[in-house]
PDB file of C-alpha atoms in Angstrom:
ATOM      1  CA  ALA A 164      34.237  -3.421  -5.417  1.00 49.00           C
ATOM      2  CA  ARG A 165      35.657  -5.274  -8.162  1.00 48.00           C
ATOM      3  CA  SER A 166      32.753  -3.503 -10.973  1.00 48.00           C
ATOM      4  CA  ARG A 167      33.873   0.080  -9.342  1.00 49.00           C
ATOM      5  CA  ARG A 168      36.843  -0.804 -10.329  1.00 47.00           C
ATOM      6  CA  ILE A 169      36.182  -1.463 -14.082  1.00 47.00           C
ATOM      7  CA  LEU A 170      33.879   2.114 -14.249  1.00 48.00           C
ATOM      8  CA  ARG A 171      36.232   4.048 -13.600  1.00 48.00           C
ATOM      9  CA  ILE A 172      38.697   3.103 -15.658  1.00 48.00           C
ATOM     10  CA  CYS A 173      35.899   1.821 -18.614  1.00 48.00           C
ATOM     11  CA  GLY A 174      34.575   5.881 -17.568  1.00 46.00           C
ATOM     12  CA  SER A 175      37.878   7.553 -17.906  1.00 47.00           C
ATOM     13  CA  ALA A 176      39.608   5.784 -20.806  1.00 44.00           C
ATOM     14  CA  THR A 177      37.360   6.035 -23.274  1.00 45.00           C
ATOM     15  CA  SER A 178      35.293   8.505 -25.310  1.00 46.00           C
ATOM     16  CA  ARG A 179      31.839   7.031 -24.020  1.00 47.00           C
ATOM     17  CA  GLY A 180      33.056   5.782 -20.540  1.00 49.00           C
ATOM     18  CA  SER A 181      29.127   6.905 -19.367  1.00 52.00           C
ATOM     19  CA  ARG A 182      26.894   4.343 -22.180  1.00 53.00           C
ATOM     20  CA  VAL A 183      30.884   1.168 -20.391  1.00 52.00           C
ATOM     21  CA  GLY A 184      29.389   2.419 -16.892  1.00 55.00           C
ATOM     22  CA  LEU A 185      25.689   1.245 -17.938  1.00 57.00           C
ATOM     23  CA  ILE A 186      26.441  -1.469 -19.625  1.00 58.00           C
ATOM     24  CA  VAL A 187      28.627  -2.770 -16.750  1.00 60.00           C
ATOM     25  CA  ARG A 188      26.735  -1.897 -13.792  1.00 67.00           C
ATOM     26  CA  SER A 189      23.721  -2.875 -16.117  1.00 69.00           C
ATOM     27  CA  SER A 190      25.167  -6.484 -16.049  1.00 77.00           C
ATOM     28  CA  SER A 191      27.146  -6.370 -12.549  1.00 84.00           C
ATOM     29  CA  ARG A 192      23.677  -5.851 -11.543  1.00 85.00           C
ATOM     30  CA  ALA A 193      21.604  -8.904 -13.488  1.00 87.00           C
ATOM     31  CA  ASN A 194      24.996 -11.149 -12.500  1.00 89.00           C
ATOM     32  CA  ALA A 195      24.315 -10.262  -8.672  1.00 89.00           C
ATOM     33  CA  LYS A 196      20.598 -11.090  -9.038  1.00 91.00           C
ATOM     34  CA  ALA A 197      21.488 -14.461 -10.965  1.00 92.00           C
ATOM     35  CA  TRP A 198      23.670 -15.207  -7.507  1.00 90.00           C
ATOM     36  CA  ARG A 199      20.642 -14.273  -5.108  1.00 91.00           C
ATOM     37  CA  ASP A 200      18.738 -16.747  -6.952  1.00 93.00           C
ATOM     38  CA  ARG A 201      20.802 -19.964  -7.570  1.00 94.00           C
ATOM     39  CA  ASN A 202      21.617 -19.021  -3.591  1.00 94.00           C
ATOM     40  CA  ARG A 203      18.313 -17.939  -2.410  1.00 94.00           C
ATOM     41  CA  GLU A 204      18.767 -20.082   0.521  1.00 95.00           C
ATOM     42  CA  ARG A 205      22.119 -19.019   1.827  1.00 94.00           C
ATOM     43  CA  ASN A 206      20.759 -15.321   1.099  1.00 92.00           C
ATOM     44  CA  LEU A 207      18.797 -15.700   3.950  1.00 93.00           C
ATOM     45  CA  ALA A 208      20.425 -16.843   6.152  1.00 95.00           C
ATOM     46  CA  THR A 209      23.228 -14.624   5.729  1.00 93.00           C
ATOM     47  CA  LYS A 210      20.438 -11.663   5.870  1.00 92.00           C
ATOM     48  CA  ALA A 211      18.491 -13.861   8.941  1.00 94.00           C
ATOM     49  CA  LYS A 212      21.992 -13.571  11.359  1.00 95.00           C
ATOM     50  CA  TRP A 213      22.670 -10.257  10.408  1.00 93.00           C
ATOM     51  CA  ARG A 214      19.173  -8.793  12.352  1.00 91.00           C
ATOM     52  CA  ALA A 215      19.778 -11.404  14.786  1.00 94.00           C
ATOM     53  CA  ALA A 216      24.016  -9.372  15.283  1.00 95.00           C
ATOM     54  CA  ASN A 217      21.951  -5.891  14.605  1.00 94.00           C
ATOM     55  CA  SER A 218      18.586  -6.661  15.498  1.00 93.00           C
ATOM     56  CA  ASP A 219      18.049  -2.325  17.596  1.00 94.00           C
ATOM     57  CA  ARG A 220      20.179  -1.569  13.933  1.00 94.00           C
ATOM     58  CA  SER A 221      17.905  -3.115  11.509  1.00 92.00           C
ATOM     59  CA  LYS A 222      14.774  -2.243  13.841  1.00 93.00           C
ATOM     60  CA  ALA A 223      15.752   1.326  13.742  1.00 94.00           C
ATOM     61  CA  VAL A 224      15.901   0.878  10.277  1.00 92.00           C
ATOM     62  CA  ALA A 225      12.166  -0.646   9.378  1.00 92.00           C
ATOM     63  CA  ALA A 226      11.088   2.546  11.709  1.00 93.00           C
ATOM     64  CA  VAL A 227      12.241   4.837   9.694  1.00 94.00           C
ATOM     65  CA  TYR A 228      11.119   3.369   6.682  1.00 93.00           C
ATOM     66  CA  ARG A 229       7.639   2.574   7.720  1.00 89.00           C
ATOM     67  CA  ALA A 230       8.085   5.966   8.956  1.00 89.00           C
ATOM     68  CA  LYS A 231       9.017   7.732   5.765  1.00 91.00           C
ATOM     69  CA  ASN A 232       6.500   5.142   3.668  1.00 89.00           C
ATOM     70  CA  GLN A 233       3.554   5.058   5.239  1.00 82.00           C
ATOM     71  CA  PRO A 234       1.182   4.944   1.707  1.00 78.00           C
ATOM     72  CA  LYS A 235       3.210   2.234   0.840  1.00 84.00           C
ATOM     73  CA  MET A 236       2.831  -0.209   4.537  1.00 87.00           C
ATOM     74  CA  ARG A 237      -0.764   1.224   4.140  1.00 81.00           C
ATOM     75  CA  ALA A 238      -1.011  -0.297   0.816  1.00 82.00           C
ATOM     76  CA  LYS A 239       1.214  -3.596   1.722  1.00 88.00           C
ATOM     77  CA  GLU A 240      -1.191  -3.958   4.887  1.00 87.00           C
ATOM     78  CA  GLU A 241      -4.348  -4.124   2.505  1.00 84.00           C
ATOM     79  CA  ARG A 242      -2.385  -6.405   0.041  1.00 87.00           C
ATOM     80  CA  ARG A 243      -1.876  -8.440   3.274  1.00 90.00           C
ATOM     81  CA  ARG A 244      -5.372  -8.642   4.408  1.00 86.00           C
ATOM     82  CA  ALA A 245      -6.942  -9.591   1.313  1.00 88.00           C
ATOM     83  CA  LEU A 246      -4.915 -12.197   0.510  1.00 86.00           C
ATOM     84  CA  LYS A 247      -6.494 -13.688   3.870  1.00 89.00           C
ATOM     85  CA  TYR A 248      -9.472 -13.570   3.275  1.00 88.00           C
ATOM     86  CA  GLY A 249      -8.791 -15.047  -0.299  1.00 90.00           C
ATOM     87  CA  LYS A 250     -10.233 -11.557  -2.202  1.00 91.00           C
ATOM     88  CA  PRO A 251      -9.017  -9.372  -4.717  1.00 91.00           C
ATOM     89  CA  PHE A 252      -6.861  -6.511  -4.255  1.00 90.00           C
ATOM     90  CA  VAL A 253      -6.998  -4.007  -7.496  1.00 90.00           C
ATOM     91  CA  TRP A 254      -6.220  -0.781  -5.343  1.00 87.00           C
ATOM     92  CA  SER A 255      -4.528   2.130  -7.596  1.00 88.00           C
ATOM     93  CA  LYS A 256      -3.378   5.627  -7.253  1.00 86.00           C
ATOM     94  CA  THR A 257      -5.787   6.361  -9.804  1.00 91.00           C
ATOM     95  CA  ASP A 258      -8.331   5.082  -7.791  1.00 92.00           C
ATOM     96  CA  GLN A 259      -7.511   6.853  -4.237  1.00 89.00           C
ATOM     97  CA  ALA A 260      -7.481  10.125  -6.660  1.00 90.00           C
ATOM     98  CA  ASP A 261     -10.980   9.492  -7.818  1.00 93.00           C
ATOM     99  CA  ALA A 262     -12.126   8.321  -4.772  1.00 93.00           C
ATOM    100  CA  LEU A 263     -10.323  11.333  -2.841  1.00 91.00           C
ATOM    101  CA  ALA A 264     -11.837  14.021  -5.955  1.00 92.00           C
ATOM    102  CA  HIS A 265     -14.710  12.514  -5.939  1.00 93.00           C
ATOM    103  CA  PHE A 266     -15.487  13.880  -1.640  1.00 93.00           C
ATOM    104  CA  GLY A 267     -14.290  16.661  -2.351  1.00 91.00           C
ATOM    105  CA  GLY A 268     -10.383  15.771  -0.560  1.00 90.00           C
ATOM    106  CA  ALA A 269     -13.239  14.947   2.198  1.00 92.00           C
ATOM    107  CA  CYS A 270     -14.128  12.061   4.746  1.00 93.00           C
ATOM    108  CA  ALA A 271     -16.813  10.252   2.820  1.00 94.00           C
ATOM    109  CA  ALA A 272     -19.339   9.955   6.153  1.00 93.00           C
ATOM    110  CA  CYS A 273     -19.043  12.934   7.609  1.00 92.00           C
ATOM    111  CA  CYS A 274     -17.833  15.369   5.367  1.00 91.00           C
ATOM    112  CA  ILE A 275     -14.566  16.708   7.207  1.00 89.00           C
ATOM    113  CA  PRO A 276     -11.555  17.294   4.732  1.00 88.00           C
ATOM    114  CA  VAL A 277      -8.854  14.812   5.089  1.00 81.00           C
ATOM    115  CA  VAL A 278      -6.118  17.108   3.613  1.00 69.00           C
ATOM    116  CA  LYS A 279      -3.204  15.294   6.055  1.00 64.00           C
ATOM    117  CA  SER A 280      -2.495  11.218   5.097  1.00 65.00           C
ATOM    118  CA  VAL A 281      -2.348  10.418   8.350  1.00 65.00           C
ATOM    119  CA  ASN A 282      -5.943  12.104   9.389  1.00 79.00           C
ATOM    120  CA  LEU A 283      -7.363   9.837   5.719  1.00 85.00           C
ATOM    121  CA  HIS A 284      -8.327   6.286   5.744  1.00 88.00           C
ATOM    122  CA  TRP A 285      -8.996   3.950   3.187  1.00 89.00           C
ATOM    123  CA  ASP A 286     -12.015   1.555   4.344  1.00 91.00           C
ATOM    124  CA  HIS A 287     -13.338  -0.838   2.668  1.00 93.00           C
ATOM    125  CA  TRP A 288     -17.676  -0.566   2.970  1.00 94.00           C
ATOM    126  CA  VAL A 289     -18.572  -3.690   2.824  1.00 93.00           C
ATOM    127  CA  PRO A 290     -15.815  -5.131   5.720  1.00 92.00           C
ATOM    128  CA  LEU A 291     -13.483  -7.874   4.217  1.00 89.00           C
ATOM    129  CA  ILE A 292     -14.426 -10.499   6.294  1.00 89.00           C
ATOM    130  CA  ALA A 293     -18.061 -10.605   4.914  1.00 90.00           C
ATOM    131  CA  GLU A 294     -19.525 -13.088   2.979  1.00 89.00           C
ATOM    132  CA  ASP A 295     -20.073 -10.159  -0.029  1.00 90.00           C
ATOM    133  CA  SER A 296     -17.199  -7.943   0.164  1.00 91.00           C
ATOM    134  CA  PRO A 297     -16.371  -7.254  -3.249  1.00 92.00           C
ATOM    135  CA  GLY A 298     -12.725  -7.289  -1.969  1.00 91.00           C
ATOM    136  CA  THR A 299      -9.642  -4.136  -2.196  1.00 92.00           C
ATOM    137  CA  VAL A 300     -11.407  -2.717  -5.121  1.00 93.00           C
ATOM    138  CA  PRO A 301     -12.796   0.954  -6.828  1.00 94.00           C
ATOM    139  CA  SER A 302     -16.489  -0.273  -5.738  1.00 93.00           C
ATOM    140  CA  ASN A 303     -15.852  -1.212  -2.007  1.00 94.00           C
ATOM    141  CA  MET A 304     -12.901   1.640  -1.111  1.00 94.00           C
ATOM    142  CA  VAL A 305     -14.135   4.317   0.034  1.00 94.00           C
ATOM    143  CA  PRO A 306     -11.942   7.786   2.240  1.00 93.00           C
ATOM    144  CA  LEU A 307     -12.804   7.955   5.630  1.00 93.00           C
ATOM    145  CA  CYS A 308     -11.170  10.197   8.897  1.00 91.00           C
ATOM    146  CA  ALA A 309      -9.074   7.955  11.032  1.00 89.00           C
ATOM    147  CA  LYS A 310     -12.946   9.288  13.743  1.00 91.00           C
ATOM    148  CA  CYS A 311     -14.960   7.416  11.160  1.00 92.00           C
ATOM    149  CA  ASN A 312     -13.106   4.523  10.051  1.00 91.00           C
ATOM    150  CA  SER A 313     -12.367   3.233  13.926  1.00 92.00           C
ATOM    151  CA  SER A 314     -15.456   3.367  14.889  1.00 93.00           C
ATOM    152  CA  LYS A 315     -16.994   1.518  11.620  1.00 92.00           C
ATOM    153  CA  GLU A 316     -15.113  -1.341  11.953  1.00 88.00           C
ATOM    154  CA  ALA A 317     -16.039  -4.731  10.872  1.00 88.00           C
ATOM    155  CA  ILE A 318     -19.528  -3.686  11.096  1.00 90.00           C
ATOM    156  CA  ARG A 319     -21.771  -3.464   7.960  1.00 90.00           C
ATOM    157  CA  PRO A 320     -22.028   0.016   6.666  1.00 92.00           C
ATOM    158  CA  ALA A 321     -26.130   0.675   7.612  1.00 91.00           C
ATOM    159  CA  ASP A 322     -25.666   0.334  10.822  1.00 92.00           C
ATOM    160  CA  TRP A 323     -22.738   1.872  11.170  1.00 94.00           C
ATOM    161  CA  ALA A 324     -23.848   4.814   9.524  1.00 93.00           C
ATOM    162  CA  VAL A 325     -27.568   4.664  11.434  1.00 93.00           C
ATOM    163  CA  ARG A 326     -25.545   3.693  15.250  1.00 93.00           C
ATOM    164  CA  ARG A 327     -22.723   6.897  13.759  1.00 93.00           C
ATOM    165  CA  PHE A 328     -25.020   9.848  12.650  1.00 93.00           C
ATOM    166  CA  GLY A 329     -28.201   8.961  13.387  1.00 93.00           C
ATOM    167  CA  GLN A 330     -31.586   8.193  11.391  1.00 93.00           C
ATOM    168  CA  VAL A 331     -31.713  10.628   8.674  1.00 93.00           C
ATOM    169  CA  VAL A 332     -28.195  11.859   8.384  1.00 93.00           C
ATOM    170  CA  GLY A 333     -27.146   7.929   8.502  1.00 92.00           C
ATOM    171  CA  CYS A 334     -29.738   7.670   5.134  1.00 93.00           C
ATOM    172  CA  GLU A 335     -27.740  10.675   3.522  1.00 94.00           C
ATOM    173  CA  VAL A 336     -24.327   9.239   4.246  1.00 94.00           C
ATOM    174  CA  LEU A 337     -25.507   5.337   2.819  1.00 94.00           C
ATOM    175  CA  ARG A 338     -27.407   7.535   0.031  1.00 95.00           C
ATOM    176  CA  ARG A 339     -24.221   9.708  -1.040  1.00 94.00           C
ATOM    177  CA  VAL A 340     -21.904   6.354   0.001  1.00 94.00           C
ATOM    178  CA  GLU A 341     -23.906   3.845  -2.173  1.00 94.00           C
ATOM    179  CA  ASN A 342     -24.067   6.391  -5.469  1.00 94.00           C
ATOM    180  CA  PHE A 343     -20.422   6.820  -5.702  1.00 94.00           C
ATOM    181  CA  LEU A 344     -20.238   2.950  -5.210  1.00 93.00           C
ATOM    182  CA  SER A 345     -22.076   2.282  -7.794  1.00 93.00           C
ATOM    183  CA  ARG A 346     -21.130   4.059 -11.052  1.00 91.00           C
ATOM    184  CA  LYS A 347     -17.726   2.388 -10.024  1.00 89.00           C
ATOM    185  CA  LYS A 348     -19.205  -0.850  -9.533  1.00 88.00           C
ATOM    186  CA  GLU A 349     -20.450  -0.011 -13.669  1.00 88.00           C
ATOM    187  CA  ALA A 350     -17.607   1.537 -14.705  1.00 83.00           C
ATOM    188  CA  ALA A 351     -15.868  -1.769 -13.889  1.00 73.00           C
TER     189      ALA A 351
END
């Protein structure tokens, strides 16, 4: 409240009000951050107390945020999983765009277009739980449709492709995806 009052006074009292307002606002943010850093435990306890008293509202706000930010939530989950298995996480939006462009905006396995982000899943070609998995890196990530990704689970690519598509088509899928991933590995 004090910073708003200062902002109103500074903004109307000077010809350079917007510049002064920015300075006041940034110093106010810095002060608030410094307070939060100094009182971390107290701040966390206050937030936990509020969440406990307003659990329904807190859950509703979280659900709305997750629904609006699905790609961000997926990325967060991928980071968490990579760290859980002690694997690197080096995966950006640019890497995603490159992979999608390479496969023509379609599933890397069945070639069905993945127009909507709901149908698009990013798969670790070599599963994270495998010892030789390179992690969440461009040379291990491919776009798959929801159906292909659900059926692949944590199965080795060669076994999955043959089981899902048969010997001939499965080998073609493997060749196409491995070709892309080897190019990514060489570029890194």
